[in-house]
mmCIF file of C-alpha atoms and ligand atoms in Angstrom:
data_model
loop_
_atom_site.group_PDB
_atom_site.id
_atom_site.type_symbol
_atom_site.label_atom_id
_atom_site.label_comp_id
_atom_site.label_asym_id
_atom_site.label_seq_id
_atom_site.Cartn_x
_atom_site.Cartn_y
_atom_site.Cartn_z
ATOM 1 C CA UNK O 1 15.590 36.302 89.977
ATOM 2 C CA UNK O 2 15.051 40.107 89.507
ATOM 3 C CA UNK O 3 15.493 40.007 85.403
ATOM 4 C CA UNK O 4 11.858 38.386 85.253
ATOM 5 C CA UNK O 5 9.312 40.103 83.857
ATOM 6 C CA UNK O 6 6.191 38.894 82.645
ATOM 7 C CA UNK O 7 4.713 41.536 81.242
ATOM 8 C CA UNK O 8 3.261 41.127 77.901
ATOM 9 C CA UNK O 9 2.434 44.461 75.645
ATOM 10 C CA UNK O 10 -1.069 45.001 74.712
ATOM 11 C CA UNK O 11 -1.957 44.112 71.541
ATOM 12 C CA UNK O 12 -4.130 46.574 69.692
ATOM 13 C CA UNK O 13 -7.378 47.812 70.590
ATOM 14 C CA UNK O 14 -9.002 46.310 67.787
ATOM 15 C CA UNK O 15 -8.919 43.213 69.075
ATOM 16 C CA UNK O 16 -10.763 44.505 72.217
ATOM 17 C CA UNK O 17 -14.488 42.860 72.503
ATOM 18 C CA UNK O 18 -14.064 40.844 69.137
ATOM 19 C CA UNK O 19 -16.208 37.628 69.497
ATOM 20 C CA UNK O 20 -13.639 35.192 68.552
ATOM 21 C CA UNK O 21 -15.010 32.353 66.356
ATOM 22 C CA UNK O 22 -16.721 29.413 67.779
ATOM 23 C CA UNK O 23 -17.007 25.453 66.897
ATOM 24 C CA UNK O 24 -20.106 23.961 65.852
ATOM 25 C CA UNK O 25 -19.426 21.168 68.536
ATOM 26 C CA UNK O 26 -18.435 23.302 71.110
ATOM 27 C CA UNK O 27 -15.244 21.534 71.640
ATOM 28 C CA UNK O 28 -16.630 18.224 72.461
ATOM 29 C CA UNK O 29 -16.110 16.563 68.959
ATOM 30 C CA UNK O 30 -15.871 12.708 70.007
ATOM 31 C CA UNK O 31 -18.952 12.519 72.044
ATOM 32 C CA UNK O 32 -21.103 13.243 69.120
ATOM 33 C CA UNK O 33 -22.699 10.530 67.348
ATOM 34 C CA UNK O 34 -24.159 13.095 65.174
ATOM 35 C CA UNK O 35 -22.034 15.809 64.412
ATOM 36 C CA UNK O 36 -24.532 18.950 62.241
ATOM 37 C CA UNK O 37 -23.121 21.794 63.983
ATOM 38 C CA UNK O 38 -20.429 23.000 61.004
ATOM 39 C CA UNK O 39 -22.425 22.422 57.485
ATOM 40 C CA UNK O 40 -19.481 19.635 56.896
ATOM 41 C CA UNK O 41 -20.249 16.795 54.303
ATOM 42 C CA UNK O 42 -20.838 13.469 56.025
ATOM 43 C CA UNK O 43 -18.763 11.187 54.368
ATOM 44 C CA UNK O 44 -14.566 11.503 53.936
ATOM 45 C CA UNK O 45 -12.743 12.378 50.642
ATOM 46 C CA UNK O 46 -12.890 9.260 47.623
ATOM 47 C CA UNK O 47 -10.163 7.069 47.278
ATOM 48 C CA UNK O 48 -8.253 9.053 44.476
ATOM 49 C CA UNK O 49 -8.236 12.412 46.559
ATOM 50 C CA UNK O 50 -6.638 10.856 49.559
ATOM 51 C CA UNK O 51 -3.888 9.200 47.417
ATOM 52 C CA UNK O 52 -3.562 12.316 45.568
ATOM 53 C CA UNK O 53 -2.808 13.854 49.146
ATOM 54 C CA UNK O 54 -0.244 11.024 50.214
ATOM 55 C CA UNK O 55 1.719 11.298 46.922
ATOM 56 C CA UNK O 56 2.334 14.735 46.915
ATOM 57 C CA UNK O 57 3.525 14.188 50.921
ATOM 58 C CA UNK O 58 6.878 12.234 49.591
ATOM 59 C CA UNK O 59 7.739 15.804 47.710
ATOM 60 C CA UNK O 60 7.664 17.611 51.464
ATOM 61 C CA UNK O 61 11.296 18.956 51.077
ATOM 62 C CA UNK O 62 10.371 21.155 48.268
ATOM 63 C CA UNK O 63 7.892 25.010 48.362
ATOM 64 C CA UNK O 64 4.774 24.700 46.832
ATOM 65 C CA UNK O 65 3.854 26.591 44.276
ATOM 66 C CA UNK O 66 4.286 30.310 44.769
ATOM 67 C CA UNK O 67 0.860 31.537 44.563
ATOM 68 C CA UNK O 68 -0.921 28.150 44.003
ATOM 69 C CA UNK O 69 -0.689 28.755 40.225
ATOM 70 C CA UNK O 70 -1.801 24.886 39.154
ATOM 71 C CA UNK O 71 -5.085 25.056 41.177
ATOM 72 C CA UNK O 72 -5.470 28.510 39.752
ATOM 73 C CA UNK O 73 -5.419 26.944 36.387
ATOM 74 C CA UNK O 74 -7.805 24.054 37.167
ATOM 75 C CA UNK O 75 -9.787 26.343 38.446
ATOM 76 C CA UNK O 76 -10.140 29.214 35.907
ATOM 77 C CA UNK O 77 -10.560 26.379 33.156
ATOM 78 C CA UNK O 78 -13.315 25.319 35.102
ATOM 79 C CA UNK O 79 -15.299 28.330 35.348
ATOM 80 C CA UNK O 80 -14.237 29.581 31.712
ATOM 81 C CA UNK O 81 -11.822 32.870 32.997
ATOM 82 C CA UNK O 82 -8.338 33.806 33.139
ATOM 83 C CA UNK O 83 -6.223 32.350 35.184
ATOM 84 C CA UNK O 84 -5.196 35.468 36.600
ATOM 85 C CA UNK O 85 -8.727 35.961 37.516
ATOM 86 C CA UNK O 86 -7.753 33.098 40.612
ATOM 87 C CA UNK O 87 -6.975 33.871 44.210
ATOM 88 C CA UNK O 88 -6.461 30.153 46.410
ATOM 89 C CA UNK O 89 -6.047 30.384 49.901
ATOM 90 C CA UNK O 90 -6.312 27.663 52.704
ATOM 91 C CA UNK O 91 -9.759 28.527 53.061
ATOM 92 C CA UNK O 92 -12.015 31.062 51.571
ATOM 93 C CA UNK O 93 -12.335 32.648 54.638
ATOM 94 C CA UNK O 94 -8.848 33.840 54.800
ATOM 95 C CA UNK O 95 -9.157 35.402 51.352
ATOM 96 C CA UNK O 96 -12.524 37.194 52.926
ATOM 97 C CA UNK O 97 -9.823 38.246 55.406
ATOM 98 C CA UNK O 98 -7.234 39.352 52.548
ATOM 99 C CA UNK O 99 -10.086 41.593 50.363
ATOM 100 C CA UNK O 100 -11.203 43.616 54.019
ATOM 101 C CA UNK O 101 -7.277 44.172 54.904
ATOM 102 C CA UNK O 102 -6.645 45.430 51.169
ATOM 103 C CA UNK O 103 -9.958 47.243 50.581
ATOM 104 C CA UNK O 104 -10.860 48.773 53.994
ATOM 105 C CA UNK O 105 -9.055 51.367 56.532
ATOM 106 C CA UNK O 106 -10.330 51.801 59.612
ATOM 107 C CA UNK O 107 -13.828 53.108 59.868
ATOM 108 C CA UNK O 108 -14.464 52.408 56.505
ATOM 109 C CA UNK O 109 -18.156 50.721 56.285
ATOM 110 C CA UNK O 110 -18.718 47.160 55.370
ATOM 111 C CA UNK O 111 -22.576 46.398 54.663
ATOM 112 C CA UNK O 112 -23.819 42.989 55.284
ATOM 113 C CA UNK O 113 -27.412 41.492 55.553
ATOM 114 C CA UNK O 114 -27.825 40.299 59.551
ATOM 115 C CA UNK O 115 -28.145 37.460 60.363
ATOM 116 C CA UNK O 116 -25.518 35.889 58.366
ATOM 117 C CA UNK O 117 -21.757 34.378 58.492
ATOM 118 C CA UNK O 118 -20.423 35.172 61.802
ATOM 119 C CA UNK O 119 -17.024 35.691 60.698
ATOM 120 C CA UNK O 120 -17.984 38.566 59.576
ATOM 121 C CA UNK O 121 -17.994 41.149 62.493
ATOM 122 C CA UNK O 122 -14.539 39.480 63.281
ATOM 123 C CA UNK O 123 -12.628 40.380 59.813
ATOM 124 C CA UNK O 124 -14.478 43.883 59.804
ATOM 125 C CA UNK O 125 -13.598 44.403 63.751
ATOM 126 C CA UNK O 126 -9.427 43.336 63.148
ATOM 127 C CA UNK O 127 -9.857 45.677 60.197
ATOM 128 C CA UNK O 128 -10.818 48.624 62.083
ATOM 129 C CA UNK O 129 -13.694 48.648 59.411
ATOM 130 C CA UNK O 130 -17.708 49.310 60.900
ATOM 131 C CA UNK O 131 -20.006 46.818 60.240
ATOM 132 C CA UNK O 132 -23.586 47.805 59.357
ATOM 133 C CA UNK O 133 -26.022 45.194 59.436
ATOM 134 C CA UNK O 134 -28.858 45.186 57.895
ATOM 135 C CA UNK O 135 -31.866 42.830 58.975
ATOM 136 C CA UNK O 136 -32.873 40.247 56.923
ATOM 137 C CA UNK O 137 -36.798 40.081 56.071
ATOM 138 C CA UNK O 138 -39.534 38.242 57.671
ATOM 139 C CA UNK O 139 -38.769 34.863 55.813
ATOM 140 C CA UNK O 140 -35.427 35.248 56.353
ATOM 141 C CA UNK O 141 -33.938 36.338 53.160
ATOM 142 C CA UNK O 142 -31.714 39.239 52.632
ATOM 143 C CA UNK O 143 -33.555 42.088 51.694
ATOM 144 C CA UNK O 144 -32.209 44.360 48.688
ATOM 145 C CA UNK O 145 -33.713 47.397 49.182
ATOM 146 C CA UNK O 146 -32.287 47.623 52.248
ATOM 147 C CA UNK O 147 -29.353 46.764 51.309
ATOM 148 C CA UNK O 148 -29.051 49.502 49.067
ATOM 149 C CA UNK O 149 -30.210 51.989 51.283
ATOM 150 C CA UNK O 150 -27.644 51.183 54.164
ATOM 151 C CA UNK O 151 -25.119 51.828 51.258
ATOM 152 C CA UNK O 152 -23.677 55.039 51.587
ATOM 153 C CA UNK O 153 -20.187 57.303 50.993
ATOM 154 C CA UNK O 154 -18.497 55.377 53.657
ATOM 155 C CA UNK O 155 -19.063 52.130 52.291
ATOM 156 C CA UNK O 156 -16.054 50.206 50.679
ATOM 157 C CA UNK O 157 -17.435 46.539 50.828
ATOM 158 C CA UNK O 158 -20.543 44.575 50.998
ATOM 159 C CA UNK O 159 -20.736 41.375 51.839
ATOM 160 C CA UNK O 160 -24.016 38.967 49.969
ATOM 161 C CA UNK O 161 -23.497 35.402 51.653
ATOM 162 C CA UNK O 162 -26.136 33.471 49.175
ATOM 163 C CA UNK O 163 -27.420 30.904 50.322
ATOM 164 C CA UNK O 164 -27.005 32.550 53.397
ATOM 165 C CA UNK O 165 -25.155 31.094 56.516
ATOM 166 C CA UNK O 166 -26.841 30.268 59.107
ATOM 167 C CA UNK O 167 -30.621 30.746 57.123
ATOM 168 C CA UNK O 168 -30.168 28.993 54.085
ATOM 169 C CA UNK O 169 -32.248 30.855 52.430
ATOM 170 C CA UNK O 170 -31.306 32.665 48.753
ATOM 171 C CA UNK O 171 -31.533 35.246 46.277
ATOM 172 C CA UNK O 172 -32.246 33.828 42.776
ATOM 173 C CA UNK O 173 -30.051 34.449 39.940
ATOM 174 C CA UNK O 174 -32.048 37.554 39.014
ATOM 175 C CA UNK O 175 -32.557 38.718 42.269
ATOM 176 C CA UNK O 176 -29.030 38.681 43.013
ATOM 177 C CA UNK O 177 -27.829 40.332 39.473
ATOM 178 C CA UNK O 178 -30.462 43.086 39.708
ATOM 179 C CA UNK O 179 -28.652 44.279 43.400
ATOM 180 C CA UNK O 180 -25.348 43.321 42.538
ATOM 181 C CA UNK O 181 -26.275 46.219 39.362
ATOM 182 C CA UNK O 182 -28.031 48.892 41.744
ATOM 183 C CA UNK O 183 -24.743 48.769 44.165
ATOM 184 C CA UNK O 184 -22.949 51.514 43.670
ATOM 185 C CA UNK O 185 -19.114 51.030 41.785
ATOM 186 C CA UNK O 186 -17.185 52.482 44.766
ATOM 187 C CA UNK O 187 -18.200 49.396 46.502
ATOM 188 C CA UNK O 188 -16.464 46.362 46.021
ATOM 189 C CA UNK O 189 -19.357 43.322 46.118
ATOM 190 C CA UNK O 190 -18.311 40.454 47.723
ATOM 191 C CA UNK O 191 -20.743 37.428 46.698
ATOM 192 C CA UNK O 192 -19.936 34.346 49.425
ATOM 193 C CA UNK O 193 -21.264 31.362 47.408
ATOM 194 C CA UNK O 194 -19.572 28.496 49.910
ATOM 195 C CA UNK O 195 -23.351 27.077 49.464
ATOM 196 C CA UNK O 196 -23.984 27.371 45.595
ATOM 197 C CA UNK O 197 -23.565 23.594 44.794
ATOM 198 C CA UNK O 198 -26.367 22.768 46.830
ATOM 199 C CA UNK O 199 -28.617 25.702 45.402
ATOM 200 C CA UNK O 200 -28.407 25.134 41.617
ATOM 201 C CA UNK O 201 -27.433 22.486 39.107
ATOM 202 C CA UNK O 202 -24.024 21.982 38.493
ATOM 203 C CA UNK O 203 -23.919 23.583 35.220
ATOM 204 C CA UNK O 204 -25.021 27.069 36.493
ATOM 205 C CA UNK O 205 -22.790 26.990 39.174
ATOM 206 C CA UNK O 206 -19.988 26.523 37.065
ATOM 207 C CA UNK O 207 -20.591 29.613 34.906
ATOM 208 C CA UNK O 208 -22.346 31.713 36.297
ATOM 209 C CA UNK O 209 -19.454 33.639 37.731
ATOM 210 C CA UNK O 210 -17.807 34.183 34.069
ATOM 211 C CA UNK O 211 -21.571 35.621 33.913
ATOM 212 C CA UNK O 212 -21.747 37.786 35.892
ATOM 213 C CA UNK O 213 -17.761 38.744 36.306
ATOM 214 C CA UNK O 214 -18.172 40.399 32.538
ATOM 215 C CA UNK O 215 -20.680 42.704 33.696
ATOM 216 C CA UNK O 216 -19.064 43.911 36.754
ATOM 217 C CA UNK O 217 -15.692 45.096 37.684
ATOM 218 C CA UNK O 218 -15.977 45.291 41.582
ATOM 219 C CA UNK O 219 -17.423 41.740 41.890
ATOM 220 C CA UNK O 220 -15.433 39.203 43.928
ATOM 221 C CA UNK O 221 -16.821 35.781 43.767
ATOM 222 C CA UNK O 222 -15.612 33.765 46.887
ATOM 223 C CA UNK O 223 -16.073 29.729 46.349
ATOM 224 C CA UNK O 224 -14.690 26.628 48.828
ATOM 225 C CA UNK O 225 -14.103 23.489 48.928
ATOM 226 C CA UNK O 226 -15.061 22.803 52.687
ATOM 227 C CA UNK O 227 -18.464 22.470 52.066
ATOM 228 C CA UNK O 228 -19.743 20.346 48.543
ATOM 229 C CA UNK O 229 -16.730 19.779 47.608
ATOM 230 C CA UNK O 230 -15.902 17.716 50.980
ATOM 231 C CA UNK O 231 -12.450 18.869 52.203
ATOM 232 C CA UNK O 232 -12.963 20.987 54.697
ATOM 233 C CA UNK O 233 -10.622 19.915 56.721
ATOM 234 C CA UNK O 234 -7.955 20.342 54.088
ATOM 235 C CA UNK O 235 -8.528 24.409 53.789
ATOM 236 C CA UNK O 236 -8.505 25.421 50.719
ATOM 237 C CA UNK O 237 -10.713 27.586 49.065
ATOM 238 C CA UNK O 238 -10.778 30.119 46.374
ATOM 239 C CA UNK O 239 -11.957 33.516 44.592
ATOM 240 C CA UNK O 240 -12.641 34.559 41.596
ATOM 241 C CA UNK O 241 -12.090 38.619 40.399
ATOM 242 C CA UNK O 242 -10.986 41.187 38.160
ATOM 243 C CA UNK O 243 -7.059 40.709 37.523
ATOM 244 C CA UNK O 244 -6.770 43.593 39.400
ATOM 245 C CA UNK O 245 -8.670 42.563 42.895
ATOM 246 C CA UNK O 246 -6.532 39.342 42.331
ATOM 247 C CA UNK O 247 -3.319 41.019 41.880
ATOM 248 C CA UNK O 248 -4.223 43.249 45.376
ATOM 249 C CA UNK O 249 -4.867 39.988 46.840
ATOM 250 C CA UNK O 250 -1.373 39.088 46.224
ATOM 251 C CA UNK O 251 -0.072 41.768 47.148
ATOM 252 C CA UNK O 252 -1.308 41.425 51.023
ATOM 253 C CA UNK O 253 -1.278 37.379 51.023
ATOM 254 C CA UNK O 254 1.680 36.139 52.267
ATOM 255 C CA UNK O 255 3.947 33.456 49.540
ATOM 256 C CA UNK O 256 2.820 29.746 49.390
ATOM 257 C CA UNK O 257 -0.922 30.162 50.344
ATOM 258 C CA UNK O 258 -1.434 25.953 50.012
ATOM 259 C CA UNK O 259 0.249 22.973 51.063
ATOM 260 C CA UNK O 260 1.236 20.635 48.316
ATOM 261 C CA UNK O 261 -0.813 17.730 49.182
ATOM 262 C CA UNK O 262 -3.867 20.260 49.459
ATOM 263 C CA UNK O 263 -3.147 21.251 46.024
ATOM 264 C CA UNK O 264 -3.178 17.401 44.627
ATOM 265 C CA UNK O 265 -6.478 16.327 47.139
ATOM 266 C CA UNK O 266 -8.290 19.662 44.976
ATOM 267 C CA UNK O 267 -6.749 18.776 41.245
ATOM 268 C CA UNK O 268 -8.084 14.860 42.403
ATOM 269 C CA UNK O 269 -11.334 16.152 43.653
ATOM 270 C CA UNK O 270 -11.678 18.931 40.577
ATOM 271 C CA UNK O 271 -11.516 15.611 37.991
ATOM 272 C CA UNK O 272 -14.264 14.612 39.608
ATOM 273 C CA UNK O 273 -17.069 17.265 39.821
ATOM 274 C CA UNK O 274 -19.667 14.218 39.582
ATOM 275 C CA UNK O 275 -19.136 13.301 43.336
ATOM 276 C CA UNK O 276 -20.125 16.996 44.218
ATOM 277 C CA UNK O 277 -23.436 16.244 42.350
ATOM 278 C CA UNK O 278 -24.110 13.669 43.998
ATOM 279 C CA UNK O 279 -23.759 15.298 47.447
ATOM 280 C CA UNK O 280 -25.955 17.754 45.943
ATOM 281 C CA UNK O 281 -28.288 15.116 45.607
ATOM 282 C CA UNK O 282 -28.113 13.145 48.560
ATOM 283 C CA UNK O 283 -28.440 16.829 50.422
ATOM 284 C CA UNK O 284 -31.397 17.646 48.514
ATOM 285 C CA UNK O 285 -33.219 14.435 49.524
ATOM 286 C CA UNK O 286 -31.913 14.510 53.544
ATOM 287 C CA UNK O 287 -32.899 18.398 54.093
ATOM 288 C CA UNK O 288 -36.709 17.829 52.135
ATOM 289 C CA UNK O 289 -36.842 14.320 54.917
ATOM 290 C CA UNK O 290 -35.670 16.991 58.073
ATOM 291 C CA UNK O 291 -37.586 20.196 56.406
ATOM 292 C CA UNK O 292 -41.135 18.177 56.331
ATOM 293 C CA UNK O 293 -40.372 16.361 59.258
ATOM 294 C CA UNK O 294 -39.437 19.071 61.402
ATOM 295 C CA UNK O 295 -42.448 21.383 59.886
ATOM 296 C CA UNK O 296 -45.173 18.504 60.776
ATOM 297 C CA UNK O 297 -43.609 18.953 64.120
ATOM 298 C CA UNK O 298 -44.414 22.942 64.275
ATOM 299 C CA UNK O 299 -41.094 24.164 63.847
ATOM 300 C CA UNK O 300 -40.394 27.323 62.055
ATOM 301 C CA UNK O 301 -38.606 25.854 59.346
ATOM 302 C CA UNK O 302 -36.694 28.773 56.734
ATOM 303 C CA UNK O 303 -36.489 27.757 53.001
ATOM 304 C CA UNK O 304 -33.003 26.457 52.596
ATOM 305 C CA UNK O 305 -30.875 26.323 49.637
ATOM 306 C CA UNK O 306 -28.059 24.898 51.539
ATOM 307 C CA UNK O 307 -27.046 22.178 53.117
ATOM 308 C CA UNK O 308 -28.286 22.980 56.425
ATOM 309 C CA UNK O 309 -32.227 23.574 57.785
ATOM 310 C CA UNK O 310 -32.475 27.255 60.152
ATOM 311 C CA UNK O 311 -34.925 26.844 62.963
ATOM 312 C CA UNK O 312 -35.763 30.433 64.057
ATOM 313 C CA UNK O 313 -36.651 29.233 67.924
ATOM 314 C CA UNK O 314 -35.652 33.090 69.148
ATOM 315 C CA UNK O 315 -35.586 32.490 73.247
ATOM 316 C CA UNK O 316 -35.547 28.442 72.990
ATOM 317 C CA UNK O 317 -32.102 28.211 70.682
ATOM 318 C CA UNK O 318 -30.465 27.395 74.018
ATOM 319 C CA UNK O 319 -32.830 24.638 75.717
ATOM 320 C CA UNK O 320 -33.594 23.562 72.293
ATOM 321 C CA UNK O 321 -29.568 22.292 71.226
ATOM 322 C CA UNK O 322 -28.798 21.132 74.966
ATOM 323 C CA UNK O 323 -31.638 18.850 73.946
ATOM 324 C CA UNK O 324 -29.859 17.965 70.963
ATOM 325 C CA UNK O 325 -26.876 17.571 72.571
ATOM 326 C CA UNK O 326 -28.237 14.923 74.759
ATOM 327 C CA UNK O 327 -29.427 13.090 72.320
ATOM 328 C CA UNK O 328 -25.793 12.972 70.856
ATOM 329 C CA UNK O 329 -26.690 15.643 68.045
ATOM 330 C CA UNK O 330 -24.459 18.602 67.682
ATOM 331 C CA UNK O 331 -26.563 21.696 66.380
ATOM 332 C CA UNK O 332 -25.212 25.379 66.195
ATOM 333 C CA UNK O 333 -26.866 27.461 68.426
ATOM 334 C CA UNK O 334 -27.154 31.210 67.869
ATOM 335 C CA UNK O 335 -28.381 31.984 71.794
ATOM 336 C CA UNK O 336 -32.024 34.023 71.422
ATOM 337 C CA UNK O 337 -32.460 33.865 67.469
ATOM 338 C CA UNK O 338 -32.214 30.054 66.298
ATOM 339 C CA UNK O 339 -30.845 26.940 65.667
ATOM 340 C CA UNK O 340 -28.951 25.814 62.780
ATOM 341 C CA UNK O 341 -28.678 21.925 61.546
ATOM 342 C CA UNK O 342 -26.494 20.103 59.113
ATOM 343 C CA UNK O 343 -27.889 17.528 56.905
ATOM 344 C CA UNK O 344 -26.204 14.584 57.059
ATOM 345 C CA UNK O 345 -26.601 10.603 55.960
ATOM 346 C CA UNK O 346 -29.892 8.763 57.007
ATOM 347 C CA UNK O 347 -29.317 8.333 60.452
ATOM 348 C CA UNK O 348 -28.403 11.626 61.255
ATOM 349 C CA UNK O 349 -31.704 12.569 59.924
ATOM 350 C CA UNK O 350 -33.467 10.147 61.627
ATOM 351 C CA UNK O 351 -31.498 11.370 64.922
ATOM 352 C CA UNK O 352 -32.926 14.488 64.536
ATOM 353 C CA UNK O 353 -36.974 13.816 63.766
ATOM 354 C CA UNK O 354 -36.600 11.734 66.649
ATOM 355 C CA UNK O 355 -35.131 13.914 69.147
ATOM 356 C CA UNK O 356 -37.262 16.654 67.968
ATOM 357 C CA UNK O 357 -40.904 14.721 68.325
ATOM 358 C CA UNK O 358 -39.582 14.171 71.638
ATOM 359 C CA UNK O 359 -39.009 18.047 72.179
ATOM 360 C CA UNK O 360 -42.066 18.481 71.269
ATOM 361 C CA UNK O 361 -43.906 15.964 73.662
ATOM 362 C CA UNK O 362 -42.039 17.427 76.340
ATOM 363 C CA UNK O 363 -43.318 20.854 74.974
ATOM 364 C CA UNK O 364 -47.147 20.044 75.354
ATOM 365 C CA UNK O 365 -46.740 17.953 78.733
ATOM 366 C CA UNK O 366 -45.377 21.239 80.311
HETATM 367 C C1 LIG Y 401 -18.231 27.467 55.628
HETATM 368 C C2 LIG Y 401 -18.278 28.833 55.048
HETATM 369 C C3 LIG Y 401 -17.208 29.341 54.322
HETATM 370 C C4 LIG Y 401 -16.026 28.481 54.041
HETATM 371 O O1 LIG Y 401 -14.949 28.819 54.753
HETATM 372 P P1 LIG Y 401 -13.588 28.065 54.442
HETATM 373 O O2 LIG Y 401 -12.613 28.993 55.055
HETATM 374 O O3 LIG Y 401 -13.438 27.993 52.953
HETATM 375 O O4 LIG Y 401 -13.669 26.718 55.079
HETATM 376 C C5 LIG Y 401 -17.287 30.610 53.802
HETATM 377 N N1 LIG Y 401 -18.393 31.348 53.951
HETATM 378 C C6 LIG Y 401 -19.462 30.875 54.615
HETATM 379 C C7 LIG Y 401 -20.671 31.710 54.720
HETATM 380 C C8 LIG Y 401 -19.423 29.614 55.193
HETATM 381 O O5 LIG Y 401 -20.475 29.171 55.870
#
């Protein structure tokens, strides 16, 4: 054959040297008996979520809803706005994807306190958009300041993940509103709150977007339900703007952003906001267990507000989760800055005081 060619055309430059995103398990999923490596809740969906799921599967001949207008709804009655102040998408990563495609042309600057979500540098880098990173202080936190002065002409977005992936650490409520303030309006402030059931009550995480959405126009407020909320394996997620970011939203998402049955599993899950307290709860009580724990053992523990404990081992990340690993624990390791570990259920916890006293005896015998 002489008609064969197996060429295939480059696809853009962009793409050149992106990281690609990796998997908290590093592909190895069933071999875990403890699987921390993805901030996931430990147990599955309740009861009524999964039948809400398998219902709407017998209506799998007809579109979903255009723009995912009845989880809109739930959604903005929830958090007391309009519901054309709703973007869904499967995943609130995808609308993080959306906002930089609709807000930023290439070399356009995207400011984001480093060490955080590593998605990030991807979205920015298929953008064309320049990411400029700005380190986070010595505990950790993101540093406003900073912030402020890496903002400059240039800048179309910045990006606050609080409580911040993979640190856990956070802003509080008037830390946060006096920087969102001091950012300049040119820049559209994206506020990543995938973690903010596990950092406040449930009460101020319901409104405090309405909050602070009144005050400011170039606020998007970007919420999931893969984390709390339990479903990550479902993808949806959500944000929450100014009509106007929403309607640009729209206007580069493509039609039909949610399967039905993902739309039912979140209505079924959004009736019952009590089982995301409770996670809360149980969170609360499993990281304070691995945070002393793991402290008492000499580990640089961060202050975490989410549901997941930062180790800052620099140079020891590596050895450090192959030790997990071994002991059936799957950790995310960020090679030569730190460790990152999911709370889970009782054993998990257990799993991991125990595995770490004996990293540490292995430590002071060498
Ligand atoms: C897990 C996570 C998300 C959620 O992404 P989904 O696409 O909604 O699953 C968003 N931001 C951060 C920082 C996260 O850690």
């Amino acid at each position: 054959m002489t008609d064969v060619d197996t060429r295939v055309p480059p696809a853009s430059g962009r793409l050149d040297g992106l990281p690609g995103y990796g998997r908290g398990r590093a592909g190895q999923g069933q071999a875990f008996r403890h699987r921390l490596g993805s901030n996931e809740a430990p147990e599955g969906p309740s009861p009524a979520v999964v039948e809400a799921a398998m219902a709407a599967l017998s209506g799998g001949n007809r579109y979903p809803d255009l723009r995912g207008e009845a989880l809109a709804e739930a959604l903005a009655r929830r958090h007391g706005v309009g519901a054309d102040m709703v973007a869904v998408a499967a995943g609130s990563i995808v609308l993080l994807d959306q906002i930089v495609r609709a807000w930023c042309d290439p070399g356009d600057e995207i400011v984001v306190p480093w060490r955080s979500y590593e998605a990030y540098p991807i979205i920015a880098g298929l953008a064309g958009a320049r990411l400029v990173e700005v380190p986070l202080d010595n505990e950790h936190r993101a540093d406003p300041a900073a912030i402020c002065n890496a903002v400059g002409a240039g800048c179309r977005v910045a990006i606050l993940c609080n409580p911040n992936n993979p640190t856990g650490t956070a802003l509080d409520a008037d830390e946060l509103d006096a920087l969102i303030a001091a950012l300049p309006a040119h820049v559209l402030v994206v506020l990543d709150e995938a973690y903010a059931d596990y950092a406040d009550d449930a009460g101020t995480v319901a409104v405090s977007p309405a909050r602070r959405l009144t005050r400011h126009g170039n606020l998007v407020i970007l919420r999931t339900f893969s984390k709390a909320w339990g479903l990550a394996g479902l993808r949806a997620g959500y944000c929450l703007a100014d009509p106007r970011i929403v309607n640009a939203l729209h206007a580069v998402a493509p039609p039909f952003p949610l399967p039905a049955p993902v739309v039912a599993a979140a209505l079924a899950a959004l009736e019952a906001p009590e089982a995301v307290e409770a996670r809360a709860q149980n969170n609360a009580s499993q990281r304070g267990r691995m945070a002393s724990g793991l402290c008492a053992l000499g580990f640089p523990v961060a202050q975490s507000r989410a549901n997941f404990l930062w180790l800052a081992v620099g140079g020891q990340a590596a050895a450090l989760t192959a030790h997990f690993r071994d002991a059936g624990i799957a950790v995310r390791c960020f090679a030569d800055e730190g460790v990152r570990i999911t709370t889970g259920n009782d054993a998990d916890t257990a799993a991991v005081l125990a595995a770490a006293a004996a990293w540490r005896e292995i430590q002071e015998r060498t």
